[in-house]
mmCIF file of C-alpha atoms in Angstrom:
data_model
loop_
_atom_site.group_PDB
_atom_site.id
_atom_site.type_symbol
_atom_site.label_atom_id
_atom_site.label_comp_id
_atom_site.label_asym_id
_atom_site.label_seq_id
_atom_site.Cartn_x
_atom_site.Cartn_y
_atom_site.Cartn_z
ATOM 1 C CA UNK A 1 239.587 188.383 69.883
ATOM 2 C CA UNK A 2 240.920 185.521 71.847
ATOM 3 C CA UNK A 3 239.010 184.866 75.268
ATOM 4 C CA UNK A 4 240.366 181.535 76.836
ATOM 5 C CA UNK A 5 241.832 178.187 75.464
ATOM 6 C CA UNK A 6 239.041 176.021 74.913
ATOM 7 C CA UNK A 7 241.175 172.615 75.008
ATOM 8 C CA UNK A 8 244.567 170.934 74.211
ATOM 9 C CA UNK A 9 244.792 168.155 72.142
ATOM 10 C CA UNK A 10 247.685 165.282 72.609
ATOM 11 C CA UNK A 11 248.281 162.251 69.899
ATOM 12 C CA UNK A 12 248.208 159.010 70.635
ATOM 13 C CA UNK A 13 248.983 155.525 69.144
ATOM 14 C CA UNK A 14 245.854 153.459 67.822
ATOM 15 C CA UNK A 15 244.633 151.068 70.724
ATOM 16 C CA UNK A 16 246.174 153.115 73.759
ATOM 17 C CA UNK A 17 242.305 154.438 74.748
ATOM 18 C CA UNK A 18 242.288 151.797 78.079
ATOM 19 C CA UNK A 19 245.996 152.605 79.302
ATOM 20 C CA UNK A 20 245.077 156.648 78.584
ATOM 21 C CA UNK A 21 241.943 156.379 80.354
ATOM 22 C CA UNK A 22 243.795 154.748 83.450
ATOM 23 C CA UNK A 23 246.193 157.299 83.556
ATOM 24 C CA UNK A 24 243.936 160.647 83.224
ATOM 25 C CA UNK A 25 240.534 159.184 84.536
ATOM 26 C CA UNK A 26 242.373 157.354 87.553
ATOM 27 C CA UNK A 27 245.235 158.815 88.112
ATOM 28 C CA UNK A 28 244.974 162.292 87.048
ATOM 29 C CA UNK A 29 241.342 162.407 88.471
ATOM 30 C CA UNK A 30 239.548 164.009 85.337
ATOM 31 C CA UNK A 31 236.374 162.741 83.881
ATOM 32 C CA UNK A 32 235.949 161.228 80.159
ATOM 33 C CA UNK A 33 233.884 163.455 78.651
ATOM 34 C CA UNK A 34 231.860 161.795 75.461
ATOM 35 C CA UNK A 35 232.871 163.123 71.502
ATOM 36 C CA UNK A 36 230.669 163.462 69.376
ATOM 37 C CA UNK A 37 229.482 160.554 67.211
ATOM 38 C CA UNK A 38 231.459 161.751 64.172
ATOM 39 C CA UNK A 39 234.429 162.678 66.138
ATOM 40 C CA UNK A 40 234.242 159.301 68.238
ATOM 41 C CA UNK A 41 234.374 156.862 64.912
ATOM 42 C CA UNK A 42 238.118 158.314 65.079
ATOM 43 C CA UNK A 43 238.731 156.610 68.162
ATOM 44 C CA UNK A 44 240.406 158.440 70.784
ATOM 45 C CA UNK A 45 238.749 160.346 73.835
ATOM 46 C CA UNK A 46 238.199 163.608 76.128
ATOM 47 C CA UNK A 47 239.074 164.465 79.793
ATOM 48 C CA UNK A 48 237.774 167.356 81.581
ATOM 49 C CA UNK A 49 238.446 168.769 85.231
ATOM 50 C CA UNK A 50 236.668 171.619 85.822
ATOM 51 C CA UNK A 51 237.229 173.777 83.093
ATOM 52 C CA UNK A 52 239.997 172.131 81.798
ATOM 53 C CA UNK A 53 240.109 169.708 78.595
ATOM 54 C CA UNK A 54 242.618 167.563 77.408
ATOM 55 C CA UNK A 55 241.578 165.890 73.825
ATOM 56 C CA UNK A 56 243.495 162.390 73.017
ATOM 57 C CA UNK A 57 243.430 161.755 69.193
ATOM 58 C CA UNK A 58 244.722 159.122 67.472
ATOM 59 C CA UNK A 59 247.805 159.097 65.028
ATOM 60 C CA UNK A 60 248.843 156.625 62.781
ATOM 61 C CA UNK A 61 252.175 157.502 62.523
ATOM 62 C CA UNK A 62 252.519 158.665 66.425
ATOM 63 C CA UNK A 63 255.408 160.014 67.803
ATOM 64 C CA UNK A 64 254.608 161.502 71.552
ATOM 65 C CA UNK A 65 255.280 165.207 72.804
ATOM 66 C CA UNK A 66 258.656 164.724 74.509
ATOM 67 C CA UNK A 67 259.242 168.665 74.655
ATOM 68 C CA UNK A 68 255.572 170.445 73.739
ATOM 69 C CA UNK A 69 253.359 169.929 76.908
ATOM 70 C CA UNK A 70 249.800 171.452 78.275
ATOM 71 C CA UNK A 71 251.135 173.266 81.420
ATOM 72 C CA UNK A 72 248.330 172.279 84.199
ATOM 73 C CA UNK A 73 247.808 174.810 86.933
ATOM 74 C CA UNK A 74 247.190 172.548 90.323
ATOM 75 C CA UNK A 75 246.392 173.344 93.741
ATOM 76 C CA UNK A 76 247.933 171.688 96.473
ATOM 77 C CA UNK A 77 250.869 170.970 94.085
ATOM 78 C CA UNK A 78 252.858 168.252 96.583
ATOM 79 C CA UNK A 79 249.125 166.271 97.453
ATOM 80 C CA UNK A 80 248.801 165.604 93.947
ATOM 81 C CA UNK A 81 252.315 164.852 92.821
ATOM 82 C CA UNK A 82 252.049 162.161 96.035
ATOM 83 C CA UNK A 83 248.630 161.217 94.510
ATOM 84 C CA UNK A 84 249.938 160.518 90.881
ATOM 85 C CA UNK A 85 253.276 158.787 92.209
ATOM 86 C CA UNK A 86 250.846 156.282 94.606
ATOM 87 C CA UNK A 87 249.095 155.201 91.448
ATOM 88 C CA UNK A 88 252.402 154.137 89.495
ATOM 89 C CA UNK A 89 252.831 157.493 87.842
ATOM 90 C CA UNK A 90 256.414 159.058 87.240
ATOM 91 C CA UNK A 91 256.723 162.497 89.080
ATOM 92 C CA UNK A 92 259.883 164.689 87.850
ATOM 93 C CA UNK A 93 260.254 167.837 90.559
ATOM 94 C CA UNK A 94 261.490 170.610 89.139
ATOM 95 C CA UNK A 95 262.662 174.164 90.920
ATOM 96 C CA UNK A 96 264.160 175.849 87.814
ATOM 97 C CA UNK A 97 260.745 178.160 87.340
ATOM 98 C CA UNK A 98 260.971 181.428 89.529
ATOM 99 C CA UNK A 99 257.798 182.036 91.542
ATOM 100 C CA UNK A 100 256.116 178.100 90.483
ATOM 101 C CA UNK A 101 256.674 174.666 92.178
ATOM 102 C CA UNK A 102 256.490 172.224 89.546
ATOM 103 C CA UNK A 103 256.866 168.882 88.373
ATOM 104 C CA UNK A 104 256.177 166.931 85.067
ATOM 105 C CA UNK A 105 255.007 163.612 83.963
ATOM 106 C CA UNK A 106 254.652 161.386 80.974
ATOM 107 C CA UNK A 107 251.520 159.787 79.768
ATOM 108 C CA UNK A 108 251.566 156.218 79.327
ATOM 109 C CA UNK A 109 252.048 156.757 75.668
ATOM 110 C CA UNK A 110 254.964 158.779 76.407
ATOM 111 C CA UNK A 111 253.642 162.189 76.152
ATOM 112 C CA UNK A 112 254.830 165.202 78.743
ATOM 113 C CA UNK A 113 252.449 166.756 80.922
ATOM 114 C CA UNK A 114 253.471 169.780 82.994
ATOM 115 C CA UNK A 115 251.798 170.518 86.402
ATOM 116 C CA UNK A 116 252.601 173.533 88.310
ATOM 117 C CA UNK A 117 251.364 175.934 90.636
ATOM 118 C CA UNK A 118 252.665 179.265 91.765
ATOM 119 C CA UNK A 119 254.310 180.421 95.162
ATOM 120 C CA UNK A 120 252.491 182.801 96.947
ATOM 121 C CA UNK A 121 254.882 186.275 96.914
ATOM 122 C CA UNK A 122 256.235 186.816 100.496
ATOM 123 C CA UNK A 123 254.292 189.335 102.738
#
């Protein structure tokens, strides 16, 4: 039986591990979290907020995730769209989800991140 995703994992180009851990260590506010030492050798690396865990592996032949994307539940949704767009970060708004306020953003390896967080029902 299925109980909970335990993580997503992006790809990334070899090299990118400094401009990825600027963008979800500094930006995003998550924490590297270390692999283990056979996992590490592979280069890459691990963010975690709370529960949530994004794994960054690296692909030779790298293409980024232009249309798949994590969907992030946030609080405070327009706080931390202002935080991400203060640090450099590329905000797209978007109303076209009934019931969510939402916006996505790209990586800096190009890959799309959603972040959304629902409307609270009238009454």
């Amino acid at each position: 039986m299925l109980a909970a995703v335990d993580h997503v994992q992006l790809a990334a180009p070899p090299g990118s591990e400094p401009q990825l851990r600027t963008y979800y260590a500094d930006i995003l506010g998550m924490t590297e979290i270390p692999k283990p030492p056979v996992l590490a050798a592979r280069g890459g690396c691990w963010f975690q907020y709370g529960p949530v865990q994004l794994h960054l592996g690296i692909e030779e032949d790298f293409r980024p995730a232009r249309k798949a994307h994590p969907g992030l539940r946030v609080t405070s949704i327009e706080a931390y769209a202002r935080r991400l767009e203060e640090r450099g970060a590329k905000v797209v708004r978007d109303d076209s989800l009934p019931g969510h306020r939402r916006f996505y953003s790209e990586d800096p390896v190009g890959n799309r991140l959603e972040f959304l967080e629902p409307v609270p029902a009238p009454g």
